[in-house]
Amino acid sequence: MKVLVINAGSSSLKYQLYDMTDESVLAAGRVERIGMDTAILTHEPAGKAEVREVSEILDHTTAIRKVLALLVHKEHGVLESIADIQAVGHRVVHGGESFRESAIVTPEVKQEIKRLFDLAPLHNPAHMMGIQAVESNLPGVPQAVVFDTAFHQTMDRNVYLYPIPLALYRRHKIRKYGFHGTSHMYVSRQAAAFLGRPIEEMKIVTCHIGNGASVTAVKGGRSVDTSMGMTPLEGLMMGTRSGDLDPAIVPFAMGKEDLTIGEVSSMLNKHSGLLAICGMGDMREVQDAMENGDANAKLAFEMYEYRLRKYIGAYAAAMNGLDAIVFTAGVGENSWLLRARTCLNLSYLGVEIDPEANLVRSKEARRISTTKSKIDVLVVPTNEELVIARDTYELIKK
């Protein structure tokens, strides 16, 4: 079965085409600047040269049509016919309390995703555009949706509720949902397999550290707590997001600076985090600036690392023990310095890093802790697209 995986944003669309007989990627690519006459389509067919086109792409339907045309292109394609695509899987950020697992797209499922627009106004509407664009271009081809929040639906009530009036939960479903669930699920299972241990017997902290970042406590294969909340703003300090702060700061800043709700939301989501402290939102730039003696970059890095380490310690306490720490995503997989600094101050847990192993760069899962370390520390590359492809394949098979 050939499965096309779609991750639609408001002005972008990423895709991967899988052959599920061996889970190989036949092609991958992205469309950027949708809605403009200078949209960029980058197509990467397996074993062939990359293709880059700049043209007018005003909506997601057109974007999907151009992607499909390249997939069957005589020179750049990887399929004989569009009919070879037997299913399409979509990433959807927010499933609320409605979706504890992936689902086949039906009119009822689409209606529920629309109902959840208020919980993810920047994401769910874009995902719906992706679903509708596929319906227009591939009528009759079954689609599935895989939710970032689904893995965290195993959290207990005392964990996901906030200590605010319960009426707000009953009326508006204000609660912790968590995100990056697909990634946390994948890397925790990969870690258990790598260590040759049943995940049902393990306590793992997974650290998905990218421009957006979250930490999850995985006990017995289930998410029992996670750092992101009702939105992706809660939790760790991130590239441009503030993470945890005193809620009183919001009305205080609004009054002092005469900010609107929209302006303060933009400040916390787009102008905070690393960017607010040192003017750089990319950890690679921050580390380069640190090496050149930038004091603010050093401060931003230290703040970032401290909050990450604090969450790892908190989740070790929440699970009453810890067997493994897993680093993943762009920063987690590539920043040896962040991993080293974080683990250096976890020595009270018995964590001991192998400096040489920590410097190794690889696309494979690897252990970076010493044989003496009481807790295994791993780097596990994430693969959310593969999880979406697998879930879609299993749902369609059934």
Short mmCIF file of C-alpha atoms in Angstrom, two decimals:
data_model
loop_
_atom_site.label_atom_id
_atom_site.label_comp_id
_atom_site.label_asym_id
_atom_site.label_seq_id
_atom_site.Cartn_x
_atom_site.Cartn_y
_atom_site.Cartn_z
CA MET A 1 0.00 0.00 0.00
CA LYS A 2 1.22 3.51 -0.89
CA VAL A 3 0.37 6.06 1.83
CA LEU A 4 0.74 9.81 1.38
CA VAL A 5 1.39 11.69 4.64
CA ILE A 6 0.37 15.35 4.78
CA ASN A 7 1.20 18.02 7.36
CA ALA A 8 -0.68 21.16 6.34
CA GLY A 9 0.04 24.59 7.82
CA SER A 10 -1.72 27.86 7.13
CA SER A 11 0.70 28.77 4.33
CA SER A 12 2.71 25.57 3.96
CA LEU A 13 2.36 21.88 3.28
CA LYS A 14 4.84 19.07 3.94
CA TYR A 15 4.48 15.59 2.48
CA GLN A 16 6.04 12.14 2.40
CA LEU A 17 5.01 9.19 0.27
CA TYR A 18 5.53 5.76 1.86
CA ASP A 19 5.55 2.26 0.43
CA MET A 20 4.22 0.33 3.41
CA THR A 21 5.52 -3.02 2.18
CA ASP A 22 8.92 -2.00 3.60
CA GLU A 23 8.09 1.44 5.07
CA SER A 24 10.43 3.10 2.58
CA VAL A 25 10.04 6.79 1.67
CA LEU A 26 9.46 7.08 -2.06
CA ALA A 27 9.38 10.88 -2.08
CA ALA A 28 9.23 13.83 0.28
CA GLY A 29 8.84 17.54 -0.09
CA ARG A 30 7.19 20.76 0.94
CA VAL A 31 5.25 23.69 -0.44
CA GLU A 32 5.99 27.08 1.12
CA ARG A 33 4.38 30.52 0.77
CA ILE A 34 0.96 29.15 -0.20
CA GLY A 35 -1.31 32.05 -1.13
CA MET A 36 1.39 33.93 -3.05
CA ASP A 37 2.53 34.10 -6.65
CA THR A 38 6.06 33.18 -5.53
CA ALA A 39 5.21 29.91 -3.77
CA ILE A 40 8.07 27.40 -3.58
CA LEU A 41 7.60 23.67 -4.14
CA THR A 42 10.54 21.42 -3.26
CA HIS A 43 10.25 17.78 -4.34
CA GLU A 44 12.74 15.09 -3.29
CA PRO A 45 12.14 11.77 -5.09
CA ALA A 46 14.14 8.83 -3.74
CA GLY A 47 17.21 8.15 -5.86
CA LYS A 48 16.63 11.17 -8.10
CA ALA A 49 17.64 14.81 -8.17
CA GLU A 50 15.74 17.36 -6.11
CA VAL A 51 13.22 19.50 -7.97
CA ARG A 52 12.45 23.11 -7.01
CA GLU A 53 9.70 25.15 -8.60
CA VAL A 54 8.57 28.73 -7.98
CA SER A 55 5.05 29.52 -9.18
CA GLU A 56 1.67 30.90 -8.16
CA ILE A 57 -0.04 28.61 -5.63
CA LEU A 58 -2.98 30.39 -4.07
CA ASP A 59 -4.53 27.59 -2.02
CA HIS A 60 -3.95 24.12 -0.60
CA THR A 61 -6.01 22.44 -3.33
CA THR A 62 -3.62 23.77 -5.95
CA ALA A 63 -0.65 22.79 -3.79
CA ILE A 64 -1.85 19.17 -3.56
CA ARG A 65 -2.55 19.09 -7.31
CA LYS A 66 1.01 20.19 -8.07
CA VAL A 67 2.45 17.65 -5.62
CA LEU A 68 0.46 14.84 -7.23
CA ALA A 69 1.61 15.94 -10.68
CA LEU A 70 5.24 15.63 -9.58
CA LEU A 71 4.66 12.22 -8.00
CA VAL A 72 3.64 10.84 -11.42
CA HIS A 73 5.96 13.02 -13.51
CA LYS A 74 7.75 11.06 -16.22
CA GLU A 75 11.20 12.26 -15.11
CA HIS A 76 10.77 13.27 -11.48
CA GLY A 77 7.96 10.97 -10.40
CA VAL A 78 7.91 7.76 -8.36
CA LEU A 79 4.45 6.43 -9.29
CA GLU A 80 2.93 5.05 -12.47
CA SER A 81 -0.46 6.51 -11.63
CA ILE A 82 -2.20 8.63 -8.99
CA ALA A 83 -4.41 5.57 -8.42
CA ASP A 84 -1.37 3.96 -6.74
CA ILE A 85 -2.01 6.20 -3.70
CA GLN A 86 -4.37 4.10 -1.62
CA ALA A 87 -4.59 6.21 1.53
CA VAL A 88 -3.69 9.64 2.91
CA GLY A 89 -2.74 10.36 6.52
CA HIS A 90 -2.83 13.80 8.11
CA ARG A 91 -1.21 15.28 11.19
CA VAL A 92 -3.77 17.15 13.31
CA VAL A 93 -2.48 19.10 16.30
CA HIS A 94 -5.52 19.14 18.56
CA GLY A 95 -7.96 16.31 19.17
CA GLY A 96 -9.31 17.65 22.46
CA GLU A 97 -11.00 14.99 24.58
CA SER A 98 -12.76 13.61 21.52
CA PHE A 99 -9.90 11.56 20.07
CA ARG A 100 -7.85 9.15 22.15
CA GLU A 101 -6.45 7.52 19.01
CA SER A 102 -6.15 8.02 15.28
CA ALA A 103 -9.33 7.94 13.20
CA ILE A 104 -10.64 7.48 9.67
CA VAL A 105 -11.88 10.77 8.21
CA THR A 106 -15.70 10.84 8.14
CA PRO A 107 -18.17 13.75 8.08
CA GLU A 108 -18.51 13.35 11.85
CA VAL A 109 -14.74 13.43 12.40
CA LYS A 110 -14.38 16.55 10.25
CA GLN A 111 -17.17 18.25 12.17
CA GLU A 112 -15.44 17.48 15.47
CA ILE A 113 -12.10 18.81 14.23
CA LYS A 114 -13.88 22.02 13.24
CA ARG A 115 -15.48 22.22 16.69
CA LEU A 116 -11.99 22.17 18.16
CA PHE A 117 -10.82 25.17 16.12
CA ASP A 118 -11.01 27.35 19.24
CA LEU A 119 -8.45 25.16 21.02
CA ALA A 120 -5.94 25.32 18.15
CA PRO A 121 -6.85 28.34 15.97
CA LEU A 122 -3.44 28.42 14.27
CA HIS A 123 -3.34 24.70 13.44
CA ASN A 124 -6.64 22.84 13.14
CA PRO A 125 -8.12 25.12 10.44
CA ALA A 126 -4.99 24.56 8.34
CA HIS A 127 -5.22 20.79 8.83
CA MET A 128 -8.83 20.92 7.68
CA MET A 129 -7.74 22.76 4.53
CA GLY A 130 -5.33 19.91 3.88
CA ILE A 131 -8.08 17.30 4.30
CA GLN A 132 -10.41 19.18 1.97
CA ALA A 133 -7.64 19.69 -0.60
CA VAL A 134 -7.05 15.93 -0.71
CA GLU A 135 -10.79 15.30 -1.08
CA SER A 136 -10.81 17.62 -4.10
CA ASN A 137 -7.82 15.98 -5.78
CA LEU A 138 -8.25 12.36 -4.69
CA PRO A 139 -11.99 11.78 -4.41
CA GLY A 140 -12.79 8.41 -2.90
CA VAL A 141 -9.31 7.80 -1.45
CA PRO A 142 -9.65 7.08 2.29
CA GLN A 143 -8.01 9.50 4.71
CA ALA A 144 -6.96 9.19 8.35
CA VAL A 145 -6.08 11.75 11.00
CA VAL A 146 -3.39 11.31 13.66
CA PHE A 147 -3.56 13.68 16.64
CA ASP A 148 -0.66 15.27 18.55
CA THR A 149 -2.78 15.21 21.70
CA ALA A 150 -4.01 11.60 21.57
CA PHE A 151 -1.03 9.99 23.34
CA HIS A 152 -1.55 12.25 26.34
CA GLN A 153 -5.19 11.28 26.86
CA THR A 154 -3.97 8.68 29.37
CA MET A 155 -3.12 11.41 31.92
CA ASP A 156 -5.10 11.18 35.15
CA ARG A 157 -7.69 13.77 36.08
CA ASN A 158 -5.57 15.13 38.94
CA VAL A 159 -2.79 15.78 36.41
CA TYR A 160 -4.67 17.35 33.51
CA LEU A 161 -6.99 19.65 35.47
CA TYR A 162 -5.87 23.17 36.42
CA PRO A 163 -6.58 24.55 39.93
CA ILE A 164 -9.13 27.07 38.61
CA PRO A 165 -12.96 26.93 38.83
CA LEU A 166 -14.17 23.57 37.51
CA ALA A 167 -16.91 25.41 35.66
CA LEU A 168 -14.27 26.55 33.14
CA TYR A 169 -13.42 22.93 32.43
CA ARG A 170 -17.08 21.90 32.17
CA ARG A 171 -18.04 24.79 29.90
CA HIS A 172 -14.93 25.33 27.81
CA LYS A 173 -12.76 22.21 28.34
CA ILE A 174 -9.92 24.26 29.78
CA ARG A 175 -7.38 21.62 30.83
CA LYS A 176 -3.94 20.27 29.99
CA TYR A 177 -3.84 18.38 26.68
CA GLY A 178 -0.16 18.20 25.76
CA PHE A 179 1.38 18.08 22.30
CA HIS A 180 4.15 16.32 20.32
CA GLY A 181 2.39 13.12 21.41
CA THR A 182 3.20 11.25 18.22
CA SER A 183 6.91 11.95 18.75
CA HIS A 184 6.89 11.09 22.46
CA MET A 185 5.11 7.82 21.78
CA TYR A 186 7.49 6.85 18.97
CA VAL A 187 10.77 7.60 20.73
CA SER A 188 9.70 5.99 24.02
CA ARG A 189 8.88 2.76 22.19
CA GLN A 190 12.10 2.96 20.18
CA ALA A 191 14.08 3.50 23.37
CA ALA A 192 12.56 0.43 25.05
CA ALA A 193 13.26 -1.66 21.95
CA PHE A 194 16.85 -0.37 21.78
CA LEU A 195 17.42 -1.31 25.42
CA GLY A 196 15.72 -4.68 24.95
CA ARG A 197 13.28 -4.06 27.78
CA PRO A 198 9.45 -4.27 27.92
CA ILE A 199 8.13 -0.70 27.84
CA GLU A 200 5.38 -1.80 30.25
CA GLU A 201 8.07 -2.09 32.94
CA MET A 202 9.88 1.18 32.22
CA LYS A 203 9.83 4.78 33.46
CA ILE A 204 11.08 7.09 30.70
CA VAL A 205 11.38 10.86 30.32
CA THR A 206 11.25 11.86 26.66
CA CYS A 207 12.59 15.29 25.69
CA HIS A 208 11.31 16.58 22.33
CA ILE A 209 13.53 19.63 21.98
CA GLY A 210 13.12 21.72 18.85
CA ASN A 211 11.99 25.28 18.20
CA GLY A 212 8.91 24.10 20.08
CA ALA A 213 9.83 21.84 22.98
CA SER A 214 8.13 19.53 25.45
CA VAL A 215 8.98 16.85 28.00
CA THR A 216 6.81 13.82 28.78
CA ALA A 217 6.79 11.32 31.63
CA VAL A 218 6.11 7.90 30.10
CA LYS A 219 5.33 5.19 32.66
CA GLY A 220 4.55 1.70 31.44
CA GLY A 221 4.19 3.00 27.90
CA ARG A 222 1.57 5.60 28.90
CA SER A 223 1.88 9.36 29.09
CA VAL A 224 1.32 10.28 32.74
CA ASP A 225 2.34 13.95 32.50
CA THR A 226 3.65 16.37 29.90
CA SER A 227 4.97 19.91 29.94
CA MET A 228 2.74 21.57 27.33
CA GLY A 229 -0.77 22.42 28.44
CA MET A 230 -4.05 23.54 26.89
CA THR A 231 -1.85 25.14 24.23
CA PRO A 232 1.80 24.61 23.23
CA LEU A 233 2.77 27.72 25.22
CA GLU A 234 3.04 26.08 28.64
CA GLY A 235 6.16 24.31 29.88
CA LEU A 236 9.74 24.71 28.69
CA MET A 237 11.40 27.88 27.49
CA MET A 238 11.45 27.56 23.68
CA GLY A 239 12.77 29.33 20.61
CA THR A 240 10.15 32.09 20.65
CA ARG A 241 7.68 30.89 23.34
CA SER A 242 7.96 31.86 26.98
CA GLY A 243 6.92 28.58 28.57
CA ASP A 244 5.94 28.69 32.25
CA LEU A 245 5.52 32.09 33.90
CA ASP A 246 3.51 33.77 36.64
CA PRO A 247 -0.01 34.24 35.17
CA ALA A 248 -0.24 37.63 36.88
CA ILE A 249 2.42 38.89 34.45
CA VAL A 250 -0.19 38.94 31.67
CA PRO A 251 -2.65 41.47 33.14
CA PHE A 252 0.24 43.42 34.70
CA ALA A 253 2.06 43.79 31.37
CA MET A 254 -1.19 44.59 29.57
CA GLY A 255 -1.85 47.43 31.98
CA LYS A 256 1.68 48.84 32.01
CA GLU A 257 2.25 48.60 28.24
CA ASP A 258 -1.35 49.12 27.12
CA LEU A 259 -1.34 45.78 25.26
CA THR A 260 -4.35 44.11 23.67
CA ILE A 261 -5.10 40.40 24.12
CA GLY A 262 -3.76 39.76 20.65
CA GLU A 263 -0.56 41.68 21.33
CA VAL A 264 0.21 39.91 24.58
CA SER A 265 -0.52 36.55 22.94
CA SER A 266 1.89 37.44 20.14
CA MET A 267 4.51 38.51 22.68
CA LEU A 268 4.35 35.21 24.57
CA ASN A 269 4.24 33.00 21.47
CA LYS A 270 6.43 34.79 18.94
CA HIS A 271 8.66 37.24 20.80
CA SER A 272 9.68 35.41 23.97
CA GLY A 273 11.91 32.44 24.80
CA LEU A 274 15.48 32.46 23.49
CA LEU A 275 14.63 35.29 21.10
CA ALA A 276 13.57 37.60 23.91
CA ILE A 277 16.75 37.11 25.92
CA CYS A 278 19.45 37.23 23.24
CA GLY A 279 17.76 38.19 19.98
CA MET A 280 18.17 34.72 18.47
CA GLY A 281 15.50 32.01 18.40
CA ASP A 282 17.65 29.27 16.86
CA MET A 283 19.73 27.23 19.32
CA ARG A 284 22.52 26.83 16.75
CA GLU A 285 22.90 30.61 16.55
CA VAL A 286 22.74 30.89 20.33
CA GLN A 287 25.56 28.38 20.81
CA ASP A 288 27.70 30.05 18.14
CA ALA A 289 27.19 33.41 19.86
CA MET A 290 28.12 31.86 23.22
CA GLU A 291 31.43 30.69 21.76
CA ASN A 292 32.08 34.26 20.63
CA GLY A 293 31.53 35.61 24.12
CA ASP A 294 27.95 36.90 23.84
CA ALA A 295 26.79 37.26 27.46
CA ASN A 296 23.08 37.35 26.60
CA ALA A 297 23.39 34.18 24.51
CA LYS A 298 25.05 32.48 27.49
CA LEU A 299 22.24 33.66 29.76
CA ALA A 300 19.56 32.43 27.34
CA PHE A 301 21.24 29.01 27.09
CA GLU A 302 21.51 28.70 30.86
CA MET A 303 17.85 29.62 31.34
CA TYR A 304 16.84 27.11 28.67
CA GLU A 305 18.91 24.27 30.11
CA TYR A 306 17.80 24.96 33.69
CA ARG A 307 14.12 24.66 32.82
CA LEU A 308 14.69 21.46 30.86
CA ARG A 309 16.65 19.90 33.71
CA LYS A 310 14.02 20.97 36.23
CA TYR A 311 11.26 19.19 34.29
CA ILE A 312 13.31 15.99 34.02
CA GLY A 313 13.79 16.00 37.79
CA ALA A 314 10.11 16.72 38.40
CA TYR A 315 9.02 13.82 36.22
CA ALA A 316 11.46 11.45 37.91
CA ALA A 317 9.68 12.40 41.13
CA ALA A 318 6.23 12.08 39.54
CA MET A 319 6.99 8.50 38.45
CA ASN A 320 8.90 7.64 41.65
CA GLY A 321 11.92 6.60 39.65
CA LEU A 322 13.53 6.79 36.23
CA ASP A 323 15.03 4.20 33.88
CA ALA A 324 15.86 6.27 30.80
CA ILE A 325 16.09 9.81 29.45
CA VAL A 326 15.56 10.26 25.72
CA PHE A 327 16.57 13.31 23.67
CA THR A 328 14.94 13.87 20.29
CA ALA A 329 13.94 16.48 17.65
CA GLY A 330 16.19 19.13 16.09
CA VAL A 331 17.95 20.48 19.18
CA GLY A 332 17.71 17.29 21.22
CA GLU A 333 19.30 15.22 18.46
CA ASN A 334 21.98 17.71 17.44
CA SER A 335 23.07 19.81 20.42
CA TRP A 336 25.72 17.79 22.27
CA LEU A 337 26.28 20.82 24.51
CA LEU A 338 22.69 21.01 25.75
CA ARG A 339 22.64 17.27 26.44
CA ALA A 340 25.95 17.45 28.29
CA ARG A 341 25.02 20.44 30.44
CA THR A 342 21.59 19.04 31.26
CA CYS A 343 22.91 15.65 32.34
CA LEU A 344 25.89 17.09 34.22
CA ASN A 345 23.52 18.38 36.87
CA LEU A 346 21.49 15.17 37.07
CA SER A 347 24.30 13.33 38.83
CA TYR A 348 22.12 12.99 41.95
CA LEU A 349 20.01 10.55 39.90
CA GLY A 350 23.11 8.58 38.97
CA VAL A 351 23.28 9.96 35.42
CA GLU A 352 26.73 9.77 33.85
CA ILE A 353 27.39 10.83 30.27
CA ASP A 354 30.07 9.36 27.99
CA PRO A 355 31.62 12.53 26.44
CA GLU A 356 32.82 10.76 23.31
CA ALA A 357 29.52 8.98 22.69
CA ASN A 358 27.70 12.28 23.19
CA LEU A 359 29.70 13.88 20.36
CA VAL A 360 28.76 11.22 17.81
CA ARG A 361 26.31 12.35 15.11
CA SER A 362 24.07 9.63 13.71
CA LYS A 363 20.62 9.09 12.28
CA GLU A 364 20.32 5.94 14.37
CA ALA A 365 19.29 5.53 18.01
CA ARG A 366 22.31 5.52 20.30
CA ARG A 367 23.26 5.43 23.98
CA ILE A 368 25.30 8.38 25.26
CA SER A 369 25.52 7.33 28.93
CA THR A 370 28.38 5.29 30.40
CA THR A 371 28.07 1.68 31.49
CA LYS A 372 28.20 2.92 35.10
CA SER A 373 25.26 5.29 34.69
CA LYS A 374 22.25 4.26 36.76
CA ILE A 375 19.95 5.74 34.12
CA ASP A 376 20.28 5.11 30.40
CA VAL A 377 20.52 8.29 28.35
CA LEU A 378 19.68 7.91 24.67
CA VAL A 379 19.43 10.01 21.55
CA VAL A 380 16.57 8.68 19.40
CA PRO A 381 15.73 10.42 16.11
CA THR A 382 12.00 11.03 15.93
CA ASN A 383 9.85 10.05 12.96
CA GLU A 384 6.34 11.41 13.33
CA GLU A 385 5.60 10.91 9.64
CA LEU A 386 6.25 7.18 9.91
CA VAL A 387 3.84 6.93 12.86
CA ILE A 388 1.18 8.71 10.80
CA ALA A 389 1.83 6.36 7.86
CA ARG A 390 1.63 3.29 10.12
CA ASP A 391 -1.58 4.39 11.83
CA THR A 392 -3.16 5.23 8.48
CA TYR A 393 -2.13 1.87 7.03
CA GLU A 394 -3.55 -0.07 9.99
CA LEU A 395 -6.82 1.86 9.98
CA ILE A 396 -7.33 1.39 6.24
CA LYS A 397 -6.43 -2.30 6.48
CA LYS A 398 -9.11 -2.82 9.09
#
